[in-house]
Amino acid sequence: MLKYAQTMNVTMFQLFLTCYYIFLFKLTNGEKDLCIGIRNVNINDHNLELKHNFIEILFDAYKDDRTEGTPSDNDDTKLSKITESQNVPIRLIPENITLYWMSGTLSSWKIRIVLEEKQLSGYKSILVVKPQQINKNDQFWKGNPLGRMPLLSIQDITLNGALPTILFLENLMPTLLPESPLKEKALVLERAFESLNYQRVSTQNLVGYLLSLEKHQIDNEIREQREKSLFKELTRWNDYIKDMGEPVTGIAYSTFTLADVMFFPELALSVRFGLKLDHFPFLRNYYETLMTRPSIRKTWPYHWLKSPLGLDWLVNVDQYALIDLKKVATCENSLLLLNKQNKSVKNISILKQNDVINSQSDAIESIEEEKEDSK
């Protein structure tokens, strides 16, 4: 069964639930007119009594050399052993999770989106203004002497930064990766890590550059080069969404995935700093669609709502779209002019050919007339 679960890319919990349904069906003695109803089962729902019953079934079925359960083991110990030995997604409850985060930082936002998507709302959320204000005896400093943010604490586990935390949380159901085929899963992972390039081009190289200098210190040539790089990056991501087709629900798949968790906050920050998406219609549609998603709407940086930034630092990126359109128009006009010239040359050659033919005809007629006169 374990091999089957791995082959079909399902959890042991899902597999045993299916087996239980089959068992119930068998109890009906072949009755086909049967409807078995059950509310949505979530492996991370710690209040779901039915889940615990299935955990007991799972444990009893796998109480062999792979687990060393004893009658004194409590339920959490049993589940932990099954999780470690059978690669079952770990079970977390919100009460055991503490997130230290800062409003407006994209790494914090991405983690909060994942926690909502994993249906773990209700975790202990601590908004930090300055890490130095946290009590030195707080668990925040345990294994984190530099006070790095954001920080996710799960009992004795401490995780710093967006990427390691998000990848750790991906062990929980529901998954933010396509279950199959592997090609689709590979594309989502590729786009997720490719978003780091967008982060570098937009957030670090351009926004970070403008933030770090006074207006009179900004080198216009450097700024222009980085704006052009951002325009190229936006064009590429716009084409990605275009290739996905309608309706727009994700950057790499037909549903919301890990790639969207990584990319959308970066795009939202660009928009906050004045980026216009008028020349990127597919990106605009993507942005407007996902900003209404419950997990994103609920975790939207609160001070972004209360205090619009009003900066137009990225508004110049539009000019490269206009320049690009002018280039296209110029190329089209050049092609039209070239076609006209070719047609003119062709017409002139036709006229010359006609003149040659006419002159030849006249010469033949004159020769024939001379012959008749000589006779």
mmCIF file of C-alpha atoms in Angstrom:
data_model
loop_
_atom_site.group_PDB
_atom_site.id
_atom_site.type_symbol
_atom_site.label_atom_id
_atom_site.label_comp_id
_atom_site.label_asym_id
_atom_site.label_seq_id
_atom_site.Cartn_x
_atom_site.Cartn_y
_atom_site.Cartn_z
ATOM 1 C CA MET A 1 0.000 0.000 0.000
ATOM 2 C CA LEU A 2 2.853 2.340 0.751
ATOM 3 C CA LYS A 3 4.292 1.756 -2.731
ATOM 4 C CA TYR A 4 0.856 2.385 -4.263
ATOM 5 C CA ALA A 5 0.490 5.643 -2.307
ATOM 6 C CA GLN A 6 3.892 6.823 -3.500
ATOM 7 C CA THR A 7 3.130 5.855 -7.096
ATOM 8 C CA MET A 8 -0.246 7.633 -7.121
ATOM 9 C CA ASN A 9 1.127 10.628 -5.202
ATOM 10 C CA VAL A 10 -1.466 10.424 -2.417
ATOM 11 C CA THR A 11 -1.070 10.460 1.354
ATOM 12 C CA MET A 12 -1.578 7.395 3.499
ATOM 13 C CA PHE A 13 -4.474 9.177 5.164
ATOM 14 C CA GLN A 14 -6.245 9.610 1.817
ATOM 15 C CA LEU A 15 -5.574 5.991 0.890
ATOM 16 C CA PHE A 16 -6.947 4.626 4.164
ATOM 17 C CA LEU A 17 -9.993 6.871 3.866
ATOM 18 C CA THR A 18 -10.683 5.367 0.439
ATOM 19 C CA CYS A 19 -10.246 1.851 1.835
ATOM 20 C CA TYR A 20 -12.697 2.673 4.596
ATOM 21 C CA TYR A 21 -15.301 3.751 2.044
ATOM 22 C CA ILE A 22 -14.782 0.478 0.194
ATOM 23 C CA PHE A 23 -15.217 -1.368 3.484
ATOM 24 C CA LEU A 24 -18.527 0.430 4.112
ATOM 25 C CA PHE A 25 -19.665 -0.416 0.608
ATOM 26 C CA LYS A 26 -18.860 -4.087 1.161
ATOM 27 C CA LEU A 27 -21.034 -4.054 4.296
ATOM 28 C CA THR A 28 -24.050 -3.227 2.134
ATOM 29 C CA ASN A 29 -23.867 -6.663 0.496
ATOM 30 C CA GLY A 30 -23.503 -5.281 -3.017
ATOM 31 C CA GLU A 31 -26.164 -2.589 -2.714
ATOM 32 C CA LYS A 32 -25.429 -0.098 -5.474
ATOM 33 C CA ASP A 33 -28.038 2.512 -4.575
ATOM 34 C CA LEU A 34 -25.926 3.936 -1.778
ATOM 35 C CA CYS A 35 -24.742 7.412 -0.897
ATOM 36 C CA ILE A 36 -22.152 7.920 1.822
ATOM 37 C CA GLY A 37 -21.710 11.543 2.872
ATOM 38 C CA ILE A 38 -18.881 13.101 4.814
ATOM 39 C CA ARG A 39 -17.784 16.687 5.228
ATOM 40 C CA ASN A 40 -14.495 17.858 3.740
ATOM 41 C CA VAL A 41 -11.643 16.062 5.479
ATOM 42 C CA ASN A 42 -8.501 18.081 6.078
ATOM 43 C CA ILE A 43 -5.510 16.335 7.610
ATOM 44 C CA ASN A 44 -4.566 19.562 9.396
ATOM 45 C CA ASP A 45 -8.011 20.016 10.979
ATOM 46 C CA HIS A 46 -7.210 19.198 14.601
ATOM 47 C CA ASN A 47 -10.885 19.397 15.629
ATOM 48 C CA LEU A 48 -11.983 16.646 13.257
ATOM 49 C CA GLU A 49 -12.778 13.605 15.401
ATOM 50 C CA LEU A 50 -13.047 11.342 12.368
ATOM 51 C CA LYS A 51 -9.436 12.069 11.484
ATOM 52 C CA HIS A 52 -8.231 10.715 14.809
ATOM 53 C CA ASN A 53 -10.217 7.523 14.241
ATOM 54 C CA PHE A 54 -8.471 7.015 10.943
ATOM 55 C CA ILE A 55 -5.111 7.710 12.522
ATOM 56 C CA GLU A 56 -5.811 4.825 14.905
ATOM 57 C CA ILE A 57 -6.691 2.608 11.935
ATOM 58 C CA LEU A 58 -3.525 3.670 10.147
ATOM 59 C CA PHE A 59 -1.426 3.012 13.230
ATOM 60 C CA ASP A 60 -2.922 -0.416 13.889
ATOM 61 C CA ALA A 61 -2.349 -1.413 10.267
ATOM 62 C CA TYR A 62 1.286 -0.367 10.390
ATOM 63 C CA LYS A 63 2.228 -1.497 13.894
ATOM 64 C CA ASP A 64 5.110 -3.702 12.792
ATOM 65 C CA ASP A 65 8.886 -3.478 12.424
ATOM 66 C CA ARG A 66 8.590 -0.027 10.894
ATOM 67 C CA THR A 67 7.114 1.440 14.097
ATOM 68 C CA GLU A 68 7.860 0.532 17.639
ATOM 69 C CA GLY A 69 4.646 1.587 19.334
ATOM 70 C CA THR A 70 3.931 0.441 22.863
ATOM 71 C CA PRO A 71 0.663 0.467 24.837
ATOM 72 C CA SER A 72 1.959 3.486 26.755
ATOM 73 C CA ASP A 73 2.468 5.593 23.624
ATOM 74 C CA ASN A 74 0.030 8.456 23.345
ATOM 75 C CA ASP A 75 -1.689 9.390 20.099
ATOM 76 C CA ASP A 76 0.767 12.168 19.190
ATOM 77 C CA THR A 77 3.749 9.837 19.657
ATOM 78 C CA LYS A 78 2.099 7.215 17.441
ATOM 79 C CA LEU A 79 1.346 9.743 14.748
ATOM 80 C CA SER A 80 4.858 11.127 14.901
ATOM 81 C CA LYS A 81 6.367 7.664 14.418
ATOM 82 C CA ILE A 82 4.066 6.912 11.505
ATOM 83 C CA THR A 83 4.881 10.276 9.947
ATOM 84 C CA GLU A 84 8.619 9.727 10.183
ATOM 85 C CA SER A 85 8.617 6.109 8.993
ATOM 86 C CA GLN A 86 5.943 6.260 6.288
ATOM 87 C CA ASN A 87 6.566 9.764 4.906
ATOM 88 C CA VAL A 88 3.039 10.894 5.802
ATOM 89 C CA PRO A 89 2.676 14.725 5.719
ATOM 90 C CA ILE A 90 3.254 16.068 9.221
ATOM 91 C CA ARG A 91 0.298 17.264 11.288
ATOM 92 C CA LEU A 92 0.395 20.731 12.774
ATOM 93 C CA ILE A 93 -2.216 22.566 14.779
ATOM 94 C CA PRO A 94 -2.418 26.375 14.783
ATOM 95 C CA GLU A 95 -1.990 26.562 18.572
ATOM 96 C CA ASN A 96 1.551 25.195 18.206
ATOM 97 C CA ILE A 97 2.557 27.751 15.572
ATOM 98 C CA THR A 98 3.928 31.233 16.257
ATOM 99 C CA LEU A 99 4.847 33.656 13.485
ATOM 100 C CA TYR A 100 6.915 36.779 14.138
ATOM 101 C CA TRP A 101 6.466 39.065 11.164
ATOM 102 C CA MET A 102 6.723 42.653 9.951
ATOM 103 C CA SER A 103 4.022 44.373 7.909
ATOM 104 C CA GLY A 104 5.021 45.237 4.381
ATOM 105 C CA THR A 105 7.942 42.821 4.153
ATOM 106 C CA LEU A 106 7.297 40.432 1.284
ATOM 107 C CA SER A 107 8.912 37.463 3.035
ATOM 108 C CA SER A 108 6.410 37.807 5.895
ATOM 109 C CA TRP A 109 3.524 38.203 3.471
ATOM 110 C CA LYS A 110 4.426 35.059 1.531
ATOM 111 C CA ILE A 111 4.541 32.941 4.699
ATOM 112 C CA ARG A 112 1.186 34.292 5.879
ATOM 113 C CA ILE A 113 -0.374 33.444 2.498
ATOM 114 C CA VAL A 114 0.894 29.857 2.755
ATOM 115 C CA LEU A 115 -0.447 29.460 6.308
ATOM 116 C CA GLU A 116 -3.888 30.585 5.101
ATOM 117 C CA GLU A 117 -3.759 28.271 2.086
ATOM 118 C CA LYS A 118 -2.799 25.391 4.410
ATOM 119 C CA GLN A 119 -5.917 26.179 6.487
ATOM 120 C CA LEU A 120 -3.835 26.978 9.557
ATOM 121 C CA SER A 121 -5.452 30.307 10.396
ATOM 122 C CA GLY A 122 -5.625 30.782 14.146
ATOM 123 C CA TYR A 123 -1.873 30.533 14.681
ATOM 124 C CA LYS A 124 -0.245 32.964 17.114
ATOM 125 C CA SER A 125 0.584 36.055 15.085
ATOM 126 C CA ILE A 126 3.053 38.561 16.520
ATOM 127 C CA LEU A 127 3.505 41.771 14.559
ATOM 128 C CA VAL A 128 6.978 43.147 15.236
ATOM 129 C CA VAL A 129 7.956 46.779 14.712
ATOM 130 C CA LYS A 130 11.532 46.428 15.951
ATOM 131 C CA PRO A 131 13.061 43.074 16.973
ATOM 132 C CA GLN A 132 15.026 44.876 19.697
ATOM 133 C CA GLN A 133 11.753 45.506 21.538
ATOM 134 C CA ILE A 134 11.136 41.764 22.023
ATOM 135 C CA ASN A 135 11.910 40.433 25.491
ATOM 136 C CA LYS A 136 15.286 38.703 25.593
ATOM 137 C CA ASN A 137 13.690 35.672 27.262
ATOM 138 C CA ASP A 138 11.158 35.265 24.446
ATOM 139 C CA GLN A 139 11.409 32.144 22.272
ATOM 140 C CA PHE A 140 12.058 34.508 19.365
ATOM 141 C CA TRP A 141 15.716 34.662 20.395
ATOM 142 C CA LYS A 142 16.086 30.897 20.780
ATOM 143 C CA GLY A 143 18.395 29.854 17.961
ATOM 144 C CA ASN A 144 18.018 33.332 16.473
ATOM 145 C CA PRO A 145 20.616 35.544 18.178
ATOM 146 C CA LEU A 146 20.718 37.989 15.242
ATOM 147 C CA GLY A 147 16.983 38.610 15.443
ATOM 148 C CA ARG A 148 16.287 37.737 11.817
ATOM 149 C CA MET A 149 12.766 38.211 10.485
ATOM 150 C CA PRO A 150 10.331 36.694 9.713
ATOM 151 C CA LEU A 151 10.525 33.772 12.106
ATOM 152 C CA LEU A 152 8.207 30.781 12.304
ATOM 153 C CA SER A 153 8.283 28.782 15.532
ATOM 154 C CA ILE A 154 6.670 25.328 15.759
ATOM 155 C CA GLN A 155 7.319 23.961 19.235
ATOM 156 C CA ASP A 156 11.090 23.267 19.161
ATOM 157 C CA ILE A 157 11.459 24.017 15.417
ATOM 158 C CA THR A 158 12.611 27.489 14.333
ATOM 159 C CA LEU A 159 12.647 28.677 10.713
ATOM 160 C CA ASN A 160 14.008 31.981 9.372
ATOM 161 C CA GLY A 161 13.245 33.493 5.975
ATOM 162 C CA ALA A 162 10.534 32.942 3.406
ATOM 163 C CA LEU A 163 11.973 30.196 1.214
ATOM 164 C CA PRO A 164 12.948 27.595 3.877
ATOM 165 C CA THR A 165 9.712 28.242 5.778
ATOM 166 C CA ILE A 166 7.503 27.890 2.687
ATOM 167 C CA LEU A 167 9.261 24.703 1.576
ATOM 168 C CA PHE A 168 8.862 23.273 5.086
ATOM 169 C CA LEU A 169 5.150 24.114 5.152
ATOM 170 C CA GLU A 170 4.723 22.451 1.759
ATOM 171 C CA ASN A 171 4.945 19.129 3.630
ATOM 172 C CA LEU A 172 1.430 19.867 4.874
ATOM 173 C CA MET A 173 -1.801 19.177 3.077
ATOM 174 C CA PRO A 174 -3.355 20.667 1.027
ATOM 175 C CA THR A 175 -0.375 20.877 -1.273
ATOM 176 C CA LEU A 176 0.447 23.956 -3.330
ATOM 177 C CA LEU A 177 1.945 21.818 -6.084
ATOM 178 C CA PRO A 178 0.038 19.949 -8.811
ATOM 179 C CA GLU A 179 -0.486 16.331 -7.789
ATOM 180 C CA SER A 180 0.134 15.149 -11.349
ATOM 181 C CA PRO A 181 1.582 14.997 -13.900
ATOM 182 C CA LEU A 182 5.191 15.529 -12.904
ATOM 183 C CA LYS A 183 5.701 17.859 -15.857
ATOM 184 C CA GLU A 184 3.205 20.328 -14.388
ATOM 185 C CA LYS A 185 4.803 20.082 -10.952
ATOM 186 C CA ALA A 186 8.206 20.764 -12.493
ATOM 187 C CA LEU A 187 6.874 23.868 -14.260
ATOM 188 C CA VAL A 188 5.410 25.263 -11.014
ATOM 189 C CA LEU A 189 8.725 24.760 -9.206
ATOM 190 C CA GLU A 190 10.579 26.362 -12.105
ATOM 191 C CA ARG A 191 8.324 29.442 -12.053
ATOM 192 C CA ALA A 192 8.517 29.649 -8.240
ATOM 193 C CA PHE A 193 12.297 29.894 -8.286
ATOM 194 C CA GLU A 194 12.273 32.032 -11.433
ATOM 195 C CA SER A 195 10.317 34.632 -9.465
ATOM 196 C CA LEU A 196 13.536 35.234 -7.536
ATOM 197 C CA ASN A 197 14.909 36.776 -10.732
ATOM 198 C CA TYR A 198 11.949 39.156 -10.888
ATOM 199 C CA GLN A 199 12.611 39.999 -7.244
ATOM 200 C CA ARG A 200 16.234 40.806 -8.092
ATOM 201 C CA VAL A 201 15.405 42.930 -11.149
ATOM 202 C CA SER A 202 12.486 44.879 -9.671
ATOM 203 C CA THR A 203 12.690 44.893 -5.871
ATOM 204 C CA GLN A 204 16.439 44.792 -5.313
ATOM 205 C CA ASN A 205 18.063 46.416 -8.355
ATOM 206 C CA LEU A 206 15.513 49.151 -9.062
ATOM 207 C CA VAL A 207 13.309 49.836 -6.012
ATOM 208 C CA GLY A 208 16.185 49.166 -3.626
ATOM 209 C CA TYR A 209 18.444 51.475 -5.649
ATOM 210 C CA LEU A 210 15.911 54.326 -5.597
ATOM 211 C CA LEU A 211 15.243 53.829 -1.882
ATOM 212 C CA SER A 212 18.918 53.980 -0.964
ATOM 213 C CA LEU A 213 19.683 57.337 -2.596
ATOM 214 C CA GLU A 214 18.481 60.907 -2.535
ATOM 215 C CA LYS A 215 16.886 62.136 -5.733
ATOM 216 C CA HIS A 216 19.912 64.222 -6.729
ATOM 217 C CA GLN A 217 22.215 61.209 -6.205
ATOM 218 C CA ILE A 218 20.427 58.927 -8.675
ATOM 219 C CA ASP A 219 22.376 58.110 -11.827
ATOM 220 C CA ASN A 220 19.850 58.407 -14.668
ATOM 221 C CA GLU A 221 21.829 56.083 -16.909
ATOM 222 C CA ILE A 222 21.838 53.315 -14.279
ATOM 223 C CA ARG A 223 18.153 53.899 -13.603
ATOM 224 C CA GLU A 224 17.320 53.683 -17.303
ATOM 225 C CA GLN A 225 19.228 50.426 -17.719
ATOM 226 C CA ARG A 226 17.411 48.871 -14.758
ATOM 227 C CA GLU A 227 14.034 50.106 -15.969
ATOM 228 C CA LYS A 228 14.688 48.455 -19.336
ATOM 229 C CA SER A 229 15.571 45.209 -17.549
ATOM 230 C CA LEU A 230 12.314 45.372 -15.601
ATOM 231 C CA PHE A 231 10.356 45.996 -18.802
ATOM 232 C CA LYS A 232 11.864 42.877 -20.385
ATOM 233 C CA GLU A 233 11.069 40.882 -17.246
ATOM 234 C CA LEU A 234 7.456 42.075 -17.212
ATOM 235 C CA THR A 235 7.092 41.220 -20.894
ATOM 236 C CA ARG A 236 8.295 37.672 -20.223
ATOM 237 C CA TRP A 237 5.891 37.114 -17.320
ATOM 238 C CA ASN A 238 3.042 38.621 -19.323
ATOM 239 C CA ASP A 239 3.751 36.045 -22.050
ATOM 240 C CA TYR A 240 3.763 33.243 -19.462
ATOM 241 C CA ILE A 241 0.224 34.134 -18.409
ATOM 242 C CA LYS A 242 -0.826 34.557 -22.027
ATOM 243 C CA ASP A 243 0.309 31.001 -22.727
ATOM 244 C CA MET A 244 -1.778 29.734 -19.786
ATOM 245 C CA GLY A 245 -4.984 30.832 -21.493
ATOM 246 C CA GLU A 246 -8.280 31.893 -19.967
ATOM 247 C CA PRO A 247 -9.447 32.100 -17.246
ATOM 248 C CA VAL A 248 -6.404 33.464 -15.444
ATOM 249 C CA THR A 249 -6.039 31.619 -12.136
ATOM 250 C CA GLY A 250 -2.291 31.113 -11.786
ATOM 251 C CA ILE A 251 1.110 31.947 -13.179
ATOM 252 C CA ALA A 252 2.087 28.351 -13.959
ATOM 253 C CA TYR A 253 -0.962 26.116 -13.471
ATOM 254 C CA SER A 254 -4.750 26.133 -13.673
ATOM 255 C CA THR A 255 -4.970 26.683 -9.896
ATOM 256 C CA PHE A 256 -3.173 28.755 -7.269
ATOM 257 C CA THR A 257 0.249 27.251 -6.577
ATOM 258 C CA LEU A 258 3.589 27.795 -4.899
ATOM 259 C CA ALA A 259 4.663 29.846 -7.924
ATOM 260 C CA ASP A 260 1.905 32.381 -7.219
ATOM 261 C CA VAL A 261 2.918 32.592 -3.558
ATOM 262 C CA MET A 262 6.421 33.553 -4.632
ATOM 263 C CA PHE A 263 5.560 35.860 -7.555
ATOM 264 C CA PHE A 264 2.387 37.784 -6.684
ATOM 265 C CA PRO A 265 3.735 39.766 -3.680
ATOM 266 C CA GLU A 266 6.689 40.910 -5.799
ATOM 267 C CA LEU A 267 4.326 42.145 -8.505
ATOM 268 C CA ALA A 268 2.122 43.842 -5.900
ATOM 269 C CA LEU A 269 5.126 45.745 -4.529
ATOM 270 C CA SER A 270 5.982 46.950 -8.034
ATOM 271 C CA VAL A 271 2.419 48.226 -8.451
ATOM 272 C CA ARG A 272 2.656 49.981 -5.066
ATOM 273 C CA PHE A 273 5.737 51.840 -6.301
ATOM 274 C CA GLY A 274 3.930 53.159 -9.379
ATOM 275 C CA LEU A 275 4.128 50.380 -11.959
ATOM 276 C CA LYS A 276 1.318 50.598 -14.521
ATOM 277 C CA LEU A 277 0.110 47.364 -16.076
ATOM 278 C CA ASP A 278 -1.791 48.953 -18.971
ATOM 279 C CA HIS A 279 0.688 47.610 -21.519
ATOM 280 C CA PHE A 280 0.721 44.166 -19.904
ATOM 281 C CA PRO A 281 -2.941 43.094 -20.160
ATOM 282 C CA PHE A 282 -2.445 39.496 -19.043
ATOM 283 C CA LEU A 283 -0.403 40.543 -16.024
ATOM 284 C CA ARG A 284 -3.058 43.123 -15.160
ATOM 285 C CA ASN A 285 -5.795 40.512 -15.345
ATOM 286 C CA TYR A 286 -3.688 38.183 -13.190
ATOM 287 C CA TYR A 287 -3.060 40.896 -10.598
ATOM 288 C CA GLU A 288 -6.701 41.964 -10.382
ATOM 289 C CA THR A 289 -7.882 38.354 -10.095
ATOM 290 C CA LEU A 290 -5.480 37.211 -7.391
ATOM 291 C CA MET A 291 -5.767 40.307 -5.220
ATOM 292 C CA THR A 292 -9.338 39.169 -4.435
ATOM 293 C CA ARG A 293 -8.245 35.667 -3.379
ATOM 294 C CA PRO A 294 -9.181 35.128 0.318
ATOM 295 C CA SER A 295 -5.665 34.182 1.464
ATOM 296 C CA ILE A 296 -4.181 37.259 -0.230
ATOM 297 C CA ARG A 297 -6.940 39.663 0.726
ATOM 298 C CA LYS A 298 -6.795 38.574 4.384
ATOM 299 C CA THR A 299 -3.010 38.939 4.633
ATOM 300 C CA TRP A 300 -2.653 42.107 2.559
ATOM 301 C CA PRO A 301 -0.201 44.430 4.375
ATOM 302 C CA TYR A 302 -2.490 46.554 6.501
ATOM 303 C CA HIS A 303 -0.498 49.773 6.182
ATOM 304 C CA TRP A 304 -0.679 49.462 2.383
ATOM 305 C CA LEU A 305 -4.442 49.840 2.732
ATOM 306 C CA LYS A 306 -4.267 52.657 5.267
ATOM 307 C CA SER A 307 -1.514 54.696 3.663
ATOM 308 C CA PRO A 308 -1.192 54.598 -0.133
ATOM 309 C CA LEU A 309 2.450 55.249 -0.942
ATOM 310 C CA GLY A 310 1.808 57.711 -3.750
ATOM 311 C CA LEU A 311 5.225 57.134 -5.324
ATOM 312 C CA ASP A 312 5.722 56.950 -9.078
ATOM 313 C CA TRP A 313 9.214 55.474 -9.109
ATOM 314 C CA LEU A 314 8.337 52.745 -11.613
ATOM 315 C CA VAL A 315 6.000 54.750 -13.796
ATOM 316 C CA ASN A 316 8.788 55.304 -16.356
ATOM 317 C CA VAL A 317 8.724 51.616 -17.242
ATOM 318 C CA ASP A 318 5.663 52.411 -19.378
ATOM 319 C CA GLN A 319 7.733 54.529 -21.727
ATOM 320 C CA TYR A 320 9.615 51.464 -22.916
ATOM 321 C CA ALA A 321 6.320 49.867 -23.837
ATOM 322 C CA LEU A 322 5.504 52.991 -25.867
ATOM 323 C CA ILE A 323 8.958 52.941 -27.436
ATOM 324 C CA ASP A 324 8.449 49.277 -28.260
ATOM 325 C CA LEU A 325 5.101 50.064 -29.869
ATOM 326 C CA LYS A 326 6.691 52.883 -31.871
ATOM 327 C CA LYS A 327 9.394 50.493 -33.047
ATOM 328 C CA VAL A 328 6.743 48.023 -34.131
ATOM 329 C CA ALA A 329 4.829 50.789 -35.916
ATOM 330 C CA THR A 330 8.038 52.034 -37.563
ATOM 331 C CA CYS A 331 8.866 48.518 -38.721
ATOM 332 C CA GLU A 332 5.366 48.092 -40.101
ATOM 333 C CA ASN A 333 5.575 51.434 -41.909
ATOM 334 C CA SER A 334 8.986 50.491 -43.298
ATOM 335 C CA LEU A 335 7.585 47.213 -44.563
ATOM 336 C CA LEU A 336 4.657 48.996 -46.191
ATOM 337 C CA LEU A 337 6.995 51.500 -47.822
ATOM 338 C CA LEU A 338 9.261 48.695 -48.996
ATOM 339 C CA ASN A 339 6.270 46.851 -50.450
ATOM 340 C CA LYS A 340 5.199 49.995 -52.249
ATOM 341 C CA GLN A 341 8.701 50.488 -53.625
ATOM 342 C CA ASN A 342 8.823 46.865 -54.743
ATOM 343 C CA LYS A 343 5.470 47.272 -56.443
ATOM 344 C CA SER A 344 6.695 50.469 -58.172
ATOM 345 C CA VAL A 345 9.853 48.747 -59.370
ATOM 346 C CA LYS A 346 7.790 45.823 -60.560
ATOM 347 C CA ASN A 347 5.392 48.130 -62.400
ATOM 348 C CA ILE A 348 8.298 49.978 -64.029
ATOM 349 C CA SER A 349 9.834 46.698 -65.187
ATOM 350 C CA ILE A 350 6.482 45.617 -66.571
ATOM 351 C CA LEU A 351 6.180 48.906 -68.432
ATOM 352 C CA LYS A 352 9.685 48.503 -69.845
ATOM 353 C CA GLN A 353 8.860 44.991 -70.938
ATOM 354 C CA ASN A 354 5.730 46.281 -72.629
ATOM 355 C CA ASP A 355 7.747 49.004 -74.394
ATOM 356 C CA VAL A 356 10.231 46.395 -75.645
ATOM 357 C CA ILE A 357 7.415 44.196 -76.873
ATOM 358 C CA ASN A 358 5.702 47.128 -78.569
ATOM 359 C CA SER A 359 8.921 48.236 -80.266
ATOM 360 C CA GLN A 360 9.539 44.712 -81.489
ATOM 361 C CA SER A 361 6.012 44.542 -82.861
ATOM 362 C CA ASP A 362 6.487 47.862 -84.660
ATOM 363 C CA ALA A 363 9.755 46.642 -86.168
ATOM 364 C CA ILE A 364 8.119 43.448 -87.432
ATOM 365 C CA GLU A 365 5.257 45.423 -88.969
ATOM 366 C CA SER A 366 7.624 47.798 -90.729
ATOM 367 C CA ILE A 367 9.635 44.875 -92.163
ATOM 368 C CA GLU A 368 6.474 43.236 -93.431
ATOM 369 C CA GLU A 369 5.359 46.527 -95.047
ATOM 370 C CA GLU A 370 8.732 46.880 -96.810
ATOM 371 C CA LYS A 371 8.410 43.352 -98.166
ATOM 372 C CA GLU A 372 4.973 44.109 -99.578
ATOM 373 C CA ASP A 373 6.219 47.351 -101.167
ATOM 374 C CA SER A 374 9.113 45.554 -102.852
ATOM 375 C CA LYS A 375 6.742 43.034 -104.375
#
